[in-house]
Each structure stands twice: as C-alpha cells, then as structure tokens.
Short mmCIF file of C-alpha atoms in Angstrom, two decimals:
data_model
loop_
_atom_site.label_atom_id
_atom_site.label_comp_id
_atom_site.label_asym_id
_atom_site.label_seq_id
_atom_site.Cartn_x
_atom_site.Cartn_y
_atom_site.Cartn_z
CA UNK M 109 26.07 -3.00 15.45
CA UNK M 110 26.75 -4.34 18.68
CA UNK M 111 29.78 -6.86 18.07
CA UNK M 112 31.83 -4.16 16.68
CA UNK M 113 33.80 -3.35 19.82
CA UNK M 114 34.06 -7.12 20.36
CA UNK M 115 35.40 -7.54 17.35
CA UNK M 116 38.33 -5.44 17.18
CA UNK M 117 39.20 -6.13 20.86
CA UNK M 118 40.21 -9.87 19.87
CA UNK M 119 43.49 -9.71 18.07
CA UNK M 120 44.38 -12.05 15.81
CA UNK M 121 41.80 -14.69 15.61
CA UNK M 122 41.20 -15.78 12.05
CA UNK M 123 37.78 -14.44 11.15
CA UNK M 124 35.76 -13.45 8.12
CA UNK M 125 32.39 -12.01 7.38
CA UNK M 126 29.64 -13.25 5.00
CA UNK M 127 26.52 -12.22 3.73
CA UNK M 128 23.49 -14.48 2.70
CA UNK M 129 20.47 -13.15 1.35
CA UNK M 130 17.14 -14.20 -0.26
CA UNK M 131 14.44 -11.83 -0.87
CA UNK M 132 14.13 -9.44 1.68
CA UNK M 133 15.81 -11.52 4.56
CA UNK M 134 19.71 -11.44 5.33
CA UNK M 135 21.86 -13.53 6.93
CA UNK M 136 25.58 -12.34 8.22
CA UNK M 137 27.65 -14.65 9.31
CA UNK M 138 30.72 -14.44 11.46
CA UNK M 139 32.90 -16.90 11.06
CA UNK M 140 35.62 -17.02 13.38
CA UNK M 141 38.70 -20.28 14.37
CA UNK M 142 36.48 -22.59 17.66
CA UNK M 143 35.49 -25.44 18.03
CA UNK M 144 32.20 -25.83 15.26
CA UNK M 145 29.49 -23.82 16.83
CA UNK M 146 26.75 -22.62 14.41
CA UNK M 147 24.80 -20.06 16.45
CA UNK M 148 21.81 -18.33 14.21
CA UNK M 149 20.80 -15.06 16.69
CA UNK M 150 22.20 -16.52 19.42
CA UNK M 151 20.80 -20.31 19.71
CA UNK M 152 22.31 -23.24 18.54
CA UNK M 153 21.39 -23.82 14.97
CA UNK M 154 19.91 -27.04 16.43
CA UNK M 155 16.73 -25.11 17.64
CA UNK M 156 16.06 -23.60 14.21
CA UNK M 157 12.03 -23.07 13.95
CA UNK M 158 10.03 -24.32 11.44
CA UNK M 159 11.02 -27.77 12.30
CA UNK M 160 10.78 -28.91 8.50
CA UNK M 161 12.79 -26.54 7.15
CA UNK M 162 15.75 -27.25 10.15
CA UNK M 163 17.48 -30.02 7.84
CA UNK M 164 17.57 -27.24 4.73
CA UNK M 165 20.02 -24.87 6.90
CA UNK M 166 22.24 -27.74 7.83
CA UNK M 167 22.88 -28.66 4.18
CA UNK M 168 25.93 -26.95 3.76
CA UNK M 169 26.95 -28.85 7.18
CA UNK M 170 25.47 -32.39 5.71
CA UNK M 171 27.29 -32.14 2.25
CA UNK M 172 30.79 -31.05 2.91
CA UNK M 173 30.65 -33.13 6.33
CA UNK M 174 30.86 -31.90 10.16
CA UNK M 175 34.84 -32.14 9.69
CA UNK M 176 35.43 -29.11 7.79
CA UNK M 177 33.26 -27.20 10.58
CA UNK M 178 34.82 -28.45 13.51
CA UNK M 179 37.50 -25.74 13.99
CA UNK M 180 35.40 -23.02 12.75
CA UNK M 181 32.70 -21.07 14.79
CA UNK M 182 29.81 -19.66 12.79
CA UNK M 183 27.19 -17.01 14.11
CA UNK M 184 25.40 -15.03 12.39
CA UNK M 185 22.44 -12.75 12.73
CA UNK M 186 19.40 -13.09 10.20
CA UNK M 187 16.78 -10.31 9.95
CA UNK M 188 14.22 -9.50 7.47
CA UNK M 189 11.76 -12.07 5.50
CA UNK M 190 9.84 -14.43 6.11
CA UNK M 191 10.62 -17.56 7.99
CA UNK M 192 11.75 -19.52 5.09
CA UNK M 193 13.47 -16.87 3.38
CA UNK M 194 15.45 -16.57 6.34
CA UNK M 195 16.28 -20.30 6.79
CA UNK M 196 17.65 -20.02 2.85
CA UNK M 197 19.30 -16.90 3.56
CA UNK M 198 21.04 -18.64 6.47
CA UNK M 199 22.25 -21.58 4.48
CA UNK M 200 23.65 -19.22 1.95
CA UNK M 201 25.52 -17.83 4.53
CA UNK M 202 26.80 -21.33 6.12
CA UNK M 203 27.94 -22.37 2.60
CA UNK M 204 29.96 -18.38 1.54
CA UNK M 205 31.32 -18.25 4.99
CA UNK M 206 33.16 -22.01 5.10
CA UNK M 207 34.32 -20.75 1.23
CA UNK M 208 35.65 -18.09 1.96
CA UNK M 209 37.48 -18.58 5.07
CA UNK M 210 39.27 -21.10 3.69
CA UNK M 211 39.53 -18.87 0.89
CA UNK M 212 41.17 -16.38 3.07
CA UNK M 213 43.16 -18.85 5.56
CA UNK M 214 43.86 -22.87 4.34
CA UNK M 215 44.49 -22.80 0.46
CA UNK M 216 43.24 -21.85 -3.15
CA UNK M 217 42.70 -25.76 -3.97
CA UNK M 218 40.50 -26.56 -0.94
CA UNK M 219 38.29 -23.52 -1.49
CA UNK M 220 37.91 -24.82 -5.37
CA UNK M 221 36.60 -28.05 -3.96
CA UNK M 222 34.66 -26.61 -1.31
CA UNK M 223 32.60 -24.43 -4.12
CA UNK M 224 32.56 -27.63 -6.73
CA UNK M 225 30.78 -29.66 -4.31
CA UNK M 226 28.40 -27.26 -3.03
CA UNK M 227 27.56 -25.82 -6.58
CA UNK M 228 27.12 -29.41 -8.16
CA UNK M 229 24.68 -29.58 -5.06
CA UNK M 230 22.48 -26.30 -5.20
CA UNK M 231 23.61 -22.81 -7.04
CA UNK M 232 21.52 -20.77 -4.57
CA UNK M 233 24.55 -21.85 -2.00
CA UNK M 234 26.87 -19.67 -3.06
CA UNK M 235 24.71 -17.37 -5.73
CA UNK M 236 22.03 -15.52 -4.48
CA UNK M 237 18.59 -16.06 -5.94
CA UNK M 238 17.69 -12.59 -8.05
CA UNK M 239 14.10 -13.48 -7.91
CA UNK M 240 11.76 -10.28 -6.41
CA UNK M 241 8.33 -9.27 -5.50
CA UNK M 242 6.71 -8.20 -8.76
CA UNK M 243 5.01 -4.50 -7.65
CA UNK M 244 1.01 -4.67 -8.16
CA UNK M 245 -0.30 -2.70 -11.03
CA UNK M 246 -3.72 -1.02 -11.79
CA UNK M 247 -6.65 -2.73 -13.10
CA UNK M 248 -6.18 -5.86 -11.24
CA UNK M 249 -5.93 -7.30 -7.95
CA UNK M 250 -2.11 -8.66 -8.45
CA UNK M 251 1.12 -8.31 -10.76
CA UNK M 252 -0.62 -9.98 -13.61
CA UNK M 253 -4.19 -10.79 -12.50
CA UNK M 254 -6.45 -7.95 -14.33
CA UNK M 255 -9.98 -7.64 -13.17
CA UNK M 256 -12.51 -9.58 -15.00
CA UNK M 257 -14.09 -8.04 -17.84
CA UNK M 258 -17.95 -7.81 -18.88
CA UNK M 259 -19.18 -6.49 -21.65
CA UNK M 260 -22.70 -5.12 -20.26
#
C-alpha cells in the first residue's frame, strides 16, 4: 500500500510485521522501536469505538504490562468485518506483534514468556479463531433452519 516507500526509506530501525485476523476482518500491525504508541488507522488506540469493547483491544497491553510497550511503536491498519471482529482482530495483532519482535530482536527466553502468559490468558491471542460463516442451503431460511413442514 501506501507505507511501502516509507518503509524502505528508514534504514535500520528495528521493525516487524504482523497479521491478526478474525472472520473476515484483518488487522496488520507495524511494529517498529518508539516510544509505545498504539495507533489503529491512524488514532490513538485510546479512541477505539465501541466504547465497551475498547478495554478488549488493550488486553494484550493490560496483561504483559505498559513496560514491555514502551519502546515499541505499534500501528496497524484493520479493514474488513464487523466492528467487533475488528477490535479481536486488532488484539490479535497487539499480542503476535510484541511476540514476535522480541522474537526477532531481545531473546528466545523473553518471547517464551511473552507467549506463556498471553496463552494461559486467551488462545485467540496468538491463534486465530478458525470459526466461519456457515453458507445458507436450500429448503430453509439459514445454515440449519429448514422450512417448517405440513402435512396438508
């Protein structure tokens, strides 16, 4: 897209690129050495609409604790779903992209923590949720609901 130019103009900042997804809706995050921005298209994560759901995409934040993200700058651009879909597909991509830069850049036996503590907290962190859309079928108004039946 648009960041591409941007990207390879900035030499050797320590940066790494994640993907979260749920559903239809996908999350890539950027995360890059700063001073612990999390920007979600463009606005602080702070902003985050629906309200309710704002505290879900900080969990990654919450659990490991702000330190780990205060050196790191996260954005990342979410597109497709709905609005919850996106909010999960966001914290996904919180949680992969703190794992795997310090994957890439601090050490093996940080990362293991890193993906111990979120895992004991919630799978769908770190492994995407395979769940679908069933498609409709004939004779019914759903997936599964047929039409009711009479017999005269």
């Amino acid at each position: 897209g648009r960041d591409v130019d941007r990207i390879s103009t900035m030499p050797a900042s320590q940066s790494v690129q994640v993907f979260g997804k749920k559903k239809t809706a996908t999350a890539c995050a950027f995360a890059k050495q700063g001073r612990g921005l999390i920007k979600v298209n463009g606005q602080p994560i702070e902003l985050i609409e629906p309200e309710s759901l704002r505290l879900k995409a900080f969990e990654p934040v919450l659990i490991l604790g702000q330190d780990k993200f205060s050196n790191l700058d996260i954005r990342i651009r979410v597109k497709g779903g709905g609005m919850t879909a996106q909010i999960y597909a966001i914290r996904a991509a919180i949680a992969k992209a703190i794992v795997a830069y310090h994957a890439k850049y601090v050490d093996e036996s940080s990362k293991n923590e890193l993906r111990k503590t979120l895992m004991a907290y919630d799978r769908n962190l770190l492994v995407s949720d395979p769940r679908r859309c069933e498609p409709k079928k004939y004779g019914g108004r759903s997936a599964r609901t047929r039409f009711q039946k009479s017999y005269r």
